[in-house]
XYZ file of C-alpha atoms in Angstrom:
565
model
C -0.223 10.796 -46.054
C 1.399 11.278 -42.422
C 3.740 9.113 -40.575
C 0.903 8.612 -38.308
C -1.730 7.418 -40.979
C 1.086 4.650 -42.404
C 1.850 3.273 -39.160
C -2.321 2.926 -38.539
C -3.007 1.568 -41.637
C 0.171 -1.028 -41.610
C -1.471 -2.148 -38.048
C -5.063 -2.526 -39.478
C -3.744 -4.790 -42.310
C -2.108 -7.142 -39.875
C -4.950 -8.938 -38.768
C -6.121 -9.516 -42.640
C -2.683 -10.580 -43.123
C -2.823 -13.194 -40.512
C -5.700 -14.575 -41.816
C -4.338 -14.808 -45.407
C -1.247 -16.361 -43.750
C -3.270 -19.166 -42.115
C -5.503 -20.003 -45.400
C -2.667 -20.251 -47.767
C -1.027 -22.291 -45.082
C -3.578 -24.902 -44.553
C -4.444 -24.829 -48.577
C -1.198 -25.537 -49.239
C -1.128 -28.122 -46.209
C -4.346 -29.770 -47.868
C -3.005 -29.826 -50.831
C -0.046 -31.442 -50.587
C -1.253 -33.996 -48.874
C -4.023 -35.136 -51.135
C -1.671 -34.604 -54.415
C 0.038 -37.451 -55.645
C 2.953 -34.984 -56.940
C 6.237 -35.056 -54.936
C 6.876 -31.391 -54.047
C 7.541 -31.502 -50.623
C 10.560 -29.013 -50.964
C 8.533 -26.492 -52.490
C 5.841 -26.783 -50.199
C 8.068 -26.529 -46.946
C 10.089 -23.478 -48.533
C 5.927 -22.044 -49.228
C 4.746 -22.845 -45.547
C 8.577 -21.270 -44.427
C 7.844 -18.444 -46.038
C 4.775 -17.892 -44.931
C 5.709 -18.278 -40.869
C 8.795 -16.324 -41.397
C 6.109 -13.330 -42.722
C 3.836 -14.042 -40.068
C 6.649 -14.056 -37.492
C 7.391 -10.774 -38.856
C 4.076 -9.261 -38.650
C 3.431 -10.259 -35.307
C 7.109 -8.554 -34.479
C 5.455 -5.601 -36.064
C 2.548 -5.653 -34.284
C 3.999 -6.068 -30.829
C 6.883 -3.316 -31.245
C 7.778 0.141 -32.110
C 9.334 -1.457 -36.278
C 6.616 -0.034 -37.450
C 7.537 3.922 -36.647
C 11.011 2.645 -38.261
C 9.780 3.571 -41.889
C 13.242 2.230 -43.690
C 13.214 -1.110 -41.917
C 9.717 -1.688 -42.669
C 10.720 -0.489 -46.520
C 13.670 -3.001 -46.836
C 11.589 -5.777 -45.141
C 8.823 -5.348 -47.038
C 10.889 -5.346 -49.984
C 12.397 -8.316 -49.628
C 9.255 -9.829 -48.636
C 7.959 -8.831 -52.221
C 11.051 -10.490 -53.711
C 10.628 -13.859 -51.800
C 6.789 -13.889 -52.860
C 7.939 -13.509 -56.501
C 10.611 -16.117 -56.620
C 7.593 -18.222 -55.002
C 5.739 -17.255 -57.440
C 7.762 -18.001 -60.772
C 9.646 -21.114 -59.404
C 8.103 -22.738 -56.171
C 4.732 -22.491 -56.464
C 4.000 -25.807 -58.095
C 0.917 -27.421 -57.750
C -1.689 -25.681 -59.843
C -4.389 -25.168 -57.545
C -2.550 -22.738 -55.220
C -1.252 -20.297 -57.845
C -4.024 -17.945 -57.187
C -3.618 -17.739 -53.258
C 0.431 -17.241 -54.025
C -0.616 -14.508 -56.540
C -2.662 -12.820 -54.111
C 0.053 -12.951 -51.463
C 2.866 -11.182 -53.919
C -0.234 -8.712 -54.562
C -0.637 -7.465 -50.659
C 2.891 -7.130 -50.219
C 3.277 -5.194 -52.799
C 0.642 -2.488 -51.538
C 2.327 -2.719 -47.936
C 5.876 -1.788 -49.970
C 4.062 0.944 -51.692
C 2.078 2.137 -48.474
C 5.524 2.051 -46.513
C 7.207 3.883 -49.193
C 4.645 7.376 -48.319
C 4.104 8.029 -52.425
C 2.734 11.182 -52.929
C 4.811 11.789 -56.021
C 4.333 10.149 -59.274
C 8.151 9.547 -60.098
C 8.408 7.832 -56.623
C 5.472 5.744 -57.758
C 6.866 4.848 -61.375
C 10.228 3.828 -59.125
C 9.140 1.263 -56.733
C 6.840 0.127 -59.281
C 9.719 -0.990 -61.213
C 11.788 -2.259 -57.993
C 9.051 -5.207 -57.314
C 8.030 -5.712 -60.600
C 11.984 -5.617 -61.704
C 12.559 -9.229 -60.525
C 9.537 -10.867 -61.978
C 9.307 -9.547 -65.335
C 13.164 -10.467 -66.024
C 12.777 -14.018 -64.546
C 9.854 -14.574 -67.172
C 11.343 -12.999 -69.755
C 14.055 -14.723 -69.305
C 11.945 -18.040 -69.272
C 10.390 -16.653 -72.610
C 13.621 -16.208 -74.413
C 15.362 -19.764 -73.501
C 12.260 -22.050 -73.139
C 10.199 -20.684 -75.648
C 7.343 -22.192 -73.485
C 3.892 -20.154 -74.111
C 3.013 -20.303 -70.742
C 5.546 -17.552 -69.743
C 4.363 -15.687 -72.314
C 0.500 -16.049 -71.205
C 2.067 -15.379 -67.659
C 3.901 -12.320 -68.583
C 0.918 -10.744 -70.410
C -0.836 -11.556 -66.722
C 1.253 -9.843 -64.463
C 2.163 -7.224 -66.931
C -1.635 -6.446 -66.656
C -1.623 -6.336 -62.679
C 1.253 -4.377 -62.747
C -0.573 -1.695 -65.323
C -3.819 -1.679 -63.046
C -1.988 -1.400 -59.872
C 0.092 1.210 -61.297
C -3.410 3.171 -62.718
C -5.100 2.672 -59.572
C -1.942 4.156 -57.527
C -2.220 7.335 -59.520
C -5.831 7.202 -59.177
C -5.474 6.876 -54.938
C -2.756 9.003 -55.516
C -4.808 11.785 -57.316
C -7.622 10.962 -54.352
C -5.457 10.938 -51.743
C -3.660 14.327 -53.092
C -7.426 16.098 -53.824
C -8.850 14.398 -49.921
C -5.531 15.917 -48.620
C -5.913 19.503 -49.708
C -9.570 19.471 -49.230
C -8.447 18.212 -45.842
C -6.005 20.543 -45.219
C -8.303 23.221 -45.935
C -11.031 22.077 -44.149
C -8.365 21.858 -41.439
C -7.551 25.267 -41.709
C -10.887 26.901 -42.070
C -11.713 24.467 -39.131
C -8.552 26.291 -36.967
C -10.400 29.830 -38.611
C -13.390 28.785 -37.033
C -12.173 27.496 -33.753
C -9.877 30.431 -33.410
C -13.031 32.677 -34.274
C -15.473 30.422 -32.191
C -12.715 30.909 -29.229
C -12.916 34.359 -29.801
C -16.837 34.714 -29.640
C -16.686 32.281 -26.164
C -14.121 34.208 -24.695
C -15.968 37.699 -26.091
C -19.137 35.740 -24.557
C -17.639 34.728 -21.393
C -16.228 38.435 -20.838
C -20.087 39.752 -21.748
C -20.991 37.231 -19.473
C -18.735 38.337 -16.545
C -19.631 41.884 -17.491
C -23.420 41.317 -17.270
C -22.595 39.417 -13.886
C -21.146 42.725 -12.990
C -23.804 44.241 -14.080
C -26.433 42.639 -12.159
C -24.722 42.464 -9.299
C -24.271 46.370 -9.086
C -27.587 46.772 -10.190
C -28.330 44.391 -7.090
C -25.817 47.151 -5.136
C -27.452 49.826 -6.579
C -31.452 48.647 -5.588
C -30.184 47.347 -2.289
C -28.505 51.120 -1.578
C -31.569 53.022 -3.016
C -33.567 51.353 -0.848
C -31.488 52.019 2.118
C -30.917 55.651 1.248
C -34.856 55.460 0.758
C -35.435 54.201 4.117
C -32.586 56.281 5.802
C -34.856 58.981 4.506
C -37.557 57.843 5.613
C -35.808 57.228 9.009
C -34.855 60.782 8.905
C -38.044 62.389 7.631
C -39.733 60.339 10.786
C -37.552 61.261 13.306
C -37.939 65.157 12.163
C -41.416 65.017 12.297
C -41.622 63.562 15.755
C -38.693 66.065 17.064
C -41.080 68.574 15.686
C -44.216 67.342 17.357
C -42.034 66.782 20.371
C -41.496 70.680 20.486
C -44.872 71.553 20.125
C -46.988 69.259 22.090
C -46.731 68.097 25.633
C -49.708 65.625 25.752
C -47.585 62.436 26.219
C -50.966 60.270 24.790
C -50.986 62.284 21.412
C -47.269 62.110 21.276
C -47.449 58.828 21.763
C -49.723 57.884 18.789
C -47.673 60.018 16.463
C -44.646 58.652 17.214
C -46.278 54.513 16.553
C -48.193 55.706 13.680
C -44.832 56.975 11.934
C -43.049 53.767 13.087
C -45.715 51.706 12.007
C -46.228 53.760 8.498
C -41.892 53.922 8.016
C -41.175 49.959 8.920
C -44.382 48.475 7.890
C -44.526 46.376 11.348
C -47.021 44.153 12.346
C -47.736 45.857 15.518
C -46.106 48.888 17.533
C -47.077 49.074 20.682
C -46.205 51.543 23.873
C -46.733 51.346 27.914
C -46.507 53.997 30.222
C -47.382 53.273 34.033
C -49.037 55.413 36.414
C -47.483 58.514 37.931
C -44.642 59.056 35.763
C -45.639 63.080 34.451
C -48.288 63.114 37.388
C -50.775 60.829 35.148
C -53.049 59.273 37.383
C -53.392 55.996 35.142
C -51.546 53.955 33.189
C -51.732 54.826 29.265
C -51.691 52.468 26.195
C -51.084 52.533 22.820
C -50.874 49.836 20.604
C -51.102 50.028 16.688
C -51.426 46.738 14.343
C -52.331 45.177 11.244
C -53.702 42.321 12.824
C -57.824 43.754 14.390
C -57.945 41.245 16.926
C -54.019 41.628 18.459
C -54.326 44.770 19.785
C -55.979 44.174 22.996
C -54.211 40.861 23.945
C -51.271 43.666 23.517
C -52.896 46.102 26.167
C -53.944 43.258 28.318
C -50.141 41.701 28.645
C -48.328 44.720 28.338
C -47.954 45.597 32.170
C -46.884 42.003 32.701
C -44.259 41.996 30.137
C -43.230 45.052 31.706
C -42.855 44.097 35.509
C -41.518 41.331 33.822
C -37.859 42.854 32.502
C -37.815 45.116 35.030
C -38.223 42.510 37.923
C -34.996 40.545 36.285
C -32.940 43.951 35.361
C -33.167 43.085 31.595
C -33.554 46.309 29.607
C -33.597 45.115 26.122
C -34.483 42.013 24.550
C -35.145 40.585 21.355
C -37.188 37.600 20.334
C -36.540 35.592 17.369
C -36.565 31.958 18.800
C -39.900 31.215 20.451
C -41.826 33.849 19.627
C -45.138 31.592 20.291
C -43.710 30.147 23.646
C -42.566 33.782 25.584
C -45.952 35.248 23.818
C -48.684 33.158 23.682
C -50.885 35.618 22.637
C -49.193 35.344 19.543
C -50.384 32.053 18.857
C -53.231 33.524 16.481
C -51.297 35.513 14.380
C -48.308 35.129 11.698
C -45.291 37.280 14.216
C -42.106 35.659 14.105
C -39.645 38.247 15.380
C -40.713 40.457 18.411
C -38.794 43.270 20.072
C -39.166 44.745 23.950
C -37.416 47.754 25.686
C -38.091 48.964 28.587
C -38.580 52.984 28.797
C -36.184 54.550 31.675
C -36.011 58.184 32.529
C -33.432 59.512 34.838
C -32.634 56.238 36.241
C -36.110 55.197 36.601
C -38.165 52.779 34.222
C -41.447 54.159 33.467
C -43.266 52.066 30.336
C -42.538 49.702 27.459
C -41.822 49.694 23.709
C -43.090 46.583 22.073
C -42.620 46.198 18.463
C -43.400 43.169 16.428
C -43.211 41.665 13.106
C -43.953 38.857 10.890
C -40.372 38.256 9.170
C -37.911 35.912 11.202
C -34.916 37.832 12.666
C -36.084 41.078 11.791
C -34.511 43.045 14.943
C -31.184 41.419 14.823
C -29.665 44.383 12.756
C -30.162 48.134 11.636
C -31.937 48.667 15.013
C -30.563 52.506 15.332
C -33.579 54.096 14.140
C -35.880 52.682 16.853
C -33.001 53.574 19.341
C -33.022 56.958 17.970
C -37.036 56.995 18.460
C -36.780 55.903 21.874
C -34.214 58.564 22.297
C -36.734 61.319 21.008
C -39.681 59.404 23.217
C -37.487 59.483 26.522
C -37.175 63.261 25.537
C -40.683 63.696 25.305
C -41.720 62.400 28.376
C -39.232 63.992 30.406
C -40.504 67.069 29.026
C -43.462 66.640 29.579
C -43.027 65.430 33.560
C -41.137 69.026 33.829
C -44.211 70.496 31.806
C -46.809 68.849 33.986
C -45.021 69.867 37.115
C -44.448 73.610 36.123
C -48.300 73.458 34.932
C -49.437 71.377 38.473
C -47.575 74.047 40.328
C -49.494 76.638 39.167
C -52.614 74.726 38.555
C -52.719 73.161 42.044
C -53.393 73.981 45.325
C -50.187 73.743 47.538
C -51.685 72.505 50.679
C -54.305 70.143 49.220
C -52.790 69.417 45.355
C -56.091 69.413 44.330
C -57.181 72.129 41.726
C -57.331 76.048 42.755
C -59.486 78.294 42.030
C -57.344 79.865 39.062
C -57.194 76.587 37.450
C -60.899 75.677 38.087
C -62.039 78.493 36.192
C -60.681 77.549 33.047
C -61.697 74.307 34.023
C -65.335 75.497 34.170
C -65.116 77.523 31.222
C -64.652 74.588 29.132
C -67.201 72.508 31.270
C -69.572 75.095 30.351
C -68.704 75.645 26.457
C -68.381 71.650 25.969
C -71.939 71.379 27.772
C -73.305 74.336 25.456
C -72.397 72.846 21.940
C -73.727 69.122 23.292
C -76.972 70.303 24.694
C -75.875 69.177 27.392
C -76.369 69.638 31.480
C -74.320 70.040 34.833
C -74.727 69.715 38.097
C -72.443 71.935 40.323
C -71.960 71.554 44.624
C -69.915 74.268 46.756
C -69.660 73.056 50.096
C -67.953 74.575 53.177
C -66.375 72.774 56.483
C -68.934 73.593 59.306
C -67.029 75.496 62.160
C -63.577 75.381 60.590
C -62.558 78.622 62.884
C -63.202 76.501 66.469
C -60.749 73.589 64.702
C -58.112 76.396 64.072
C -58.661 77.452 67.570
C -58.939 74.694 69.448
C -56.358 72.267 67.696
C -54.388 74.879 65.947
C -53.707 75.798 62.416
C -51.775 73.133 61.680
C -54.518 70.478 62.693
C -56.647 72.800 60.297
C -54.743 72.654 57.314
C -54.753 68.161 58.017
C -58.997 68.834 58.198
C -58.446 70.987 54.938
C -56.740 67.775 53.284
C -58.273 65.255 54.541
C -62.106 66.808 53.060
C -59.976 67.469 49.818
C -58.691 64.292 49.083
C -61.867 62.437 49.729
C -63.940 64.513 47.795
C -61.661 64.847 44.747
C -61.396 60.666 44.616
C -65.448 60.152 45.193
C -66.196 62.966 42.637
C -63.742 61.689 40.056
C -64.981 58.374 39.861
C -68.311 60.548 38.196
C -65.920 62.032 35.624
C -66.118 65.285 37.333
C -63.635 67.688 38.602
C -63.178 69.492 42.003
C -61.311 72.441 43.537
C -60.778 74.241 46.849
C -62.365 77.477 46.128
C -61.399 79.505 49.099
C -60.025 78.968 52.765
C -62.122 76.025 54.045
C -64.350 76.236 50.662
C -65.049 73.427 47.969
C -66.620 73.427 44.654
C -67.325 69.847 42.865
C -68.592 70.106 39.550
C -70.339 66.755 37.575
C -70.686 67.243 33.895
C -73.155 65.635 31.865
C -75.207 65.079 35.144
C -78.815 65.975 36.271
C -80.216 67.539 39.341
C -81.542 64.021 39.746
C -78.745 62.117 38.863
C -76.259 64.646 40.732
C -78.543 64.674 43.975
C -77.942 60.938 44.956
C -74.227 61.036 44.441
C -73.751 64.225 46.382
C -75.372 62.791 49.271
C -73.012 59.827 49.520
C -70.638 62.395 49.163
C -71.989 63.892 52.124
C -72.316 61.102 54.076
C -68.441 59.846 53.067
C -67.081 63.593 54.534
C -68.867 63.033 57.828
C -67.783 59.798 58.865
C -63.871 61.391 58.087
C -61.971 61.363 61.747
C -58.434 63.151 61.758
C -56.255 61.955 64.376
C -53.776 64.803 65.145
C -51.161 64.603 68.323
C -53.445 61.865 69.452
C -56.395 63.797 69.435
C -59.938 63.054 67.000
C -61.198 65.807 65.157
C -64.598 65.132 63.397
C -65.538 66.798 60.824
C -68.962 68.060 59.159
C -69.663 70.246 56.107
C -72.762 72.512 54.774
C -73.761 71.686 50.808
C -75.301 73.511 48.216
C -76.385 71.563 45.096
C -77.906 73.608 41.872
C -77.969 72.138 38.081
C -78.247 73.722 34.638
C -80.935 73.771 33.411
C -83.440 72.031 35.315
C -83.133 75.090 38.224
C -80.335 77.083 36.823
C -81.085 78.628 33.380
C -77.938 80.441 32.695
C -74.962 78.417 33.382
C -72.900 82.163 34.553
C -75.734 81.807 37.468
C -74.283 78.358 38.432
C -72.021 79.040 41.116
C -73.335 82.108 42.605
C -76.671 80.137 43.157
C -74.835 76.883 44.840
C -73.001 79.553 47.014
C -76.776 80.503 48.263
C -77.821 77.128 48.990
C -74.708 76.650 50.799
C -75.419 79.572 53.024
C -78.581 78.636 53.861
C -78.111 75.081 54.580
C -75.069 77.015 57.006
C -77.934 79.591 58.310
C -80.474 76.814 59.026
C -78.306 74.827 61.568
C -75.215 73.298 59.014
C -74.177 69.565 58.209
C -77.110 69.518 55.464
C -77.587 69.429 52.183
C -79.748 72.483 50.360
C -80.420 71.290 47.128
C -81.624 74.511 45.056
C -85.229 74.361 44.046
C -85.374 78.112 42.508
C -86.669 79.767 44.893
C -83.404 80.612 47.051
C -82.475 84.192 46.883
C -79.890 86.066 48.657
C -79.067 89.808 48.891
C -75.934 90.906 47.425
C-alpha cells in the first residue's frame, strides 16, 4: 500500500473516530453519574484520554502530520499503550469495558495501517509491540493475584490478538494478490493506453492524410474542370477564328459565335446588337440566344436602348450583380441574377452590344478573359467584314448613284430567276428610261445630269425596296427594277406609284428647277413572259414604245409587243 493510500485511509477513519470519541465520552459521562461507585479519578483520566486523542485527530486532520509517517507511528503507539493501561487498570465500572475494548481495538489497526505492513515479519513485530504491554500486565496480575478473572481476561485478548493477527495476514495476502493484480492491470492498462495512443495518433495522421487527400482531390476536380473549360475556351475561340476566315456575313458570324458561347458557358441568354450602317448594312441586326422562350424578344426590344444608353454616359463595360431586376426590368419574369454589357467599338467608333446573362449571382466578377477574347475575335470580324463589304460595294455599285450596276445586277437576277424557278414562283421586272435626258445635259450641263441621274436612283431604289425587290442603273440614263415573288397584277399598281413618285421629283441645281419625267416598260413571268431569259429584252420593248408613242407613260406588256432586232 502507497504513502498516498495510508494518508487517505487515516483521514477517512477520523470522522468514525470522532464519533467513537463522543459515545464513549458521554457513556462514560452517564455512567458515572448514575453509579453509586466513587471512581471519579478513573473516569476523568478516561474522558482525558479520550480529548487528548480527539485533540490529536483533529491536529491530524487539519495539518500535513499525517504525510509524517514516523510521528503518526510513535503517536499512535503510544496511543495504543494509554488505551491498554485504560484498559487493565482504569477502566472500572463494568458496563464500559466493552466501549474501552473497542477503543484499544481501532488504535491498534491505525498503528498497524501507519506502520505500511506488507511483510509478514513486520506484522509478527508490531503485533508484539501493542500486545507486549498488555499481556505482561495480566500475566503479571495472574502470577501475584491468582485472581481468575485475569486469567478469563488473558484467554480474551489473547484471542483478539490471534484473530487480528489471522485477519492481518489474510488483508495482507488480499492486499498483496489486489496489488499485483493491480499492478498488472496497471501495466497492461499503460500497454493499452500507449497502444490506444498509438492507434489515435496513427488515426489522427490517417485522418490528416485523408484531409489531404480530399482536399487535393478537391484541387484536382476544381483544375480538371478548369483545364476542361480552358479547352473548351480554346476549342471555341478556334472554331470562331476559323469561321471568321471563311465567312464574311456578319449575321451568320454572329450566331456562331452566341451559339458557341451559349453551348461553352451554359448562359442563360447571349445576346448581340449591331446598329445600322456599320459594314454598309442598311438595318440594324439582332441576335439573341436563351434558355428562357419568352426572354428573347424583351432582349431585341431593349437592346438599342441599353445601347444608346452606355454610350450616351461613355461607359464601355459594365457588370450587373446588384439589381439585376431594377436596371432590367424585363428581367422580372425570369430567374437572371448576374448580367453583363459591353459595348462593341471598332476603330474608335461604337457600333453594337454584347449582352450576356446568367442565373448564378456574381457570375462575371472573375475569369472574364474568354468573353474578352471573343469580343476580340467579333471586333475582328466585323472590321473585316466593313473592308469586305466596301471592296465588294465598290465593285458591286454604281459610283455616281451607289445603287447596283449592271455587273452586279446580273448575278443578282440570276439568282432572282433560279430562286423563282425551284419555288414555282413569279416576277415582275420594269426598265425605265429618263425622258429627254440629252436636252438636261445640254441645257443645264453634265453635271446637273449626273444630280437628275441620282436623284431618279435614289427614289426608285427606296420605293422598290420597301417590295423586297432590287434595282440597278442599267445603262447611261437607264433603270431596271425587278419585284420577286410579284404578279403582273400585283407589280402593275406599285409601278405606277412608282411612276407617279419620279414625276413629281424637282432638282434644284445653281438655283435653277429641273423636272423630270421617265418612259416605263412593265413585263412579268409567266403571266406574259414565258421564259424568264425573255424578261428583260421584252421590258426593254415596252419601254421603247411607251418612248415612241409620246414618253412619260407606262407600257405594260400584254404579248403582243414586238420589236425588230
Amino acid at each position: 500500500m502507497n504513502m498516498t493510500s495510508v494518508i487517505e485511509i487515516q483521514k477517512k477513519g477520523i470522522p468514525m473516530h470522532r464519533i467513537l470519541y463522543a459515545v464513549f465520552f458521554f457513556q462514560r459521562l452517564l455512567l458515572q453519574l448514575r453509579s453509586d461507585e466513587n471512581q471519579i479519578k478513573n473516569t476523568i483520566v478516561v474522558l482525558s484520554f479520550l480529548a487528548v486523542c480527539e485533540i490529536i485527530e483533529e491536529i491530524f486532520y487539519h495539518s500535513h502530520l499525517l504525510e509524517k509517517t514516523k510521528t503518526v507511528r510513535i503517536i499512535r503507539y503510544i496511543q495504543c499503550v494509554f488505551a491498554s493501561v485504560i484498559l487493565l487498570f482504569l477502566h472500572g465500572l463494568e458496563d464500559s469495558g466493552i466501549m474501552i475494548l473497542v477503543l484499544w481495538l481501532i488504535l491498534v489497526i491505525d498503528f498497524l495501517i501507519s506502520m505500511q505492513l506488507e511483510n509478514r515479519t513486520y506484522v509478527i513485530l508490531f503485533l508484539f509491540l501493542v500486545s507486549f504491554p498488555v499481556l505482561s500486565v495480566i500475566l503479571t496480575k495472574m502470577t501475584f493475584s491468582g485472581n481468575d478473572h485475569w486469567l478469563y481476561f488473558f484467554f480474551d485478548i489473547l484471542m483478539v490478538l490471534v484473530i487480528l493477527a489471522g485477519e492481518t495476514f489474510l488483508l495482507l495476502d488480499y492486499l498483496h494478490g489486489l496489488n499485483k493484480t493491480m499492478s498488472d492491470q496497471y501495466y497492461e492498462l499503460e500497454d493499452a493506453v500507449e497502444k490506444n495512443k498509438n492507434i489515435l495518433n496513427m488515426q489522427e495522421k490517417l485522418k490528416k492524410t485523408n484531409e489531404q487527400l480530399n482536399m487535393q482531390k478537391l484541387d484536382l476536380q476544381l483544375a480538371n474542370k478548369q483545364i476542361k473549360e480552358a479547352n473548351s475556351e480554346m476549342t471555341a475561340q478556334k472554331e470562331i477564328l476559323r469561321y471568321i476566315a471563311m465567312s464574311f456575313d456578319v449575321v451568320k458570324i454572329s450566331n456562331h459565335i452566341t451559339d458557341s458561347i451559349m453551348q461553352v458557358k451554359k448562359l442563360g441568354f447571349c445576346a448581340v446588337y449591331i446598329r445600322e450602317n456599320v459594314y454598309l448594312n442598311q438595318h440594324a441586326n439582332y441576335v439573341v440566344k436563351t434558355n428562357f422562350g419568352q426572354l428573347q424578344s424583351k432582349i431585341k426590344e431593349h437592346m438599342e436602348d441599353i445601347y444608346l444608353k452606355m454610350t450616351s454616359e461613355n461607359e464601355n463595360e459594365a457588370v450587373f450583380h446588384e439589381n439585376v431586376k431594377t436596371e432590367f426590368p424585363f428581367l422580372n419574369d425570369v430567374n437572371i441574377c448576374s448580367v453583363y454589357a459591353r459595348v462593341l467599338e471598332l476603330d474608335g467608333d461604337t457600333y453594337g452590344l454584347f449582352l450576356l446573362g446568367d442565373c448564378k449571382k456574381d457570375y462575371f466578377a472573375e475569369h472574364m478573359s474568354f468573353y474578352h477574347a471573343v469580343i476580340a475575335q467579333y471586333d475582328i470580324a466585323i472590321g473585316n467584314a466593313k473592308i469586305y463589304n466596301e471592296m465588294q460595294n465598290m465593285a458591286r455599285k454604281d459610283g455616281l448613284t451607289g445603287i447596283n450596276n449592271r455587273i452586279y445586277f446580273s448575278e443578282l437576277f440570276k439568282n432572282a430567276v433560279s430562286k423563282m424557278k425551284k419555288m414555282n414562283g413569279c416576277m415582275s421586272v420594269a426598265l425605265f428610261d429618263i425622258d429627254k435626258f440629252k436636252n438636261v445635259n445640254d441645257t443645264y450641263g453634265h453635271l446637273a445630269g449626273d444630280e437628275v441621274i441620282k436623284k431618279i436612283a435614289t427614289t426608285t431604289q427606296s420605293y422598290i425596296e420597301k417590295y423586297n425587290g432590287f434595282v440597278c442603273r442599267y445603262g447611261g440614263e437607264e433603270f431596271v427594277a425587278v419585284l420577286p415573288d410579284r404578279k403582273l397584277e400585283v407589280a402593275q399598281p406599285i409601278i405606277e406609284d412608282l411612276f407617279e413618285e419620279l414625276c413629281r421629283q424637282v432638282v434644284v441645281y445653281n438655283g435653277l428647277e429641273i423636272h423630270m419625267s421617265v418612259s416605263i416598260g412593265l413585263t412579268a413571268y409567266p403571266e406574259v413572259c414565258k421564259d424568264t431569259d425573255d424578261l428583260l429584252k421584252r421590258a426593254d420593248w415596252c419601254m421603247y414604245y411607251a418612248k415612241e408613242h409620246g414618253r412619260c407613260q407606262i407600257n405594260v406588256d400584254d404579248g403582243s409587243i414586238q420589236r425588230n432586232e
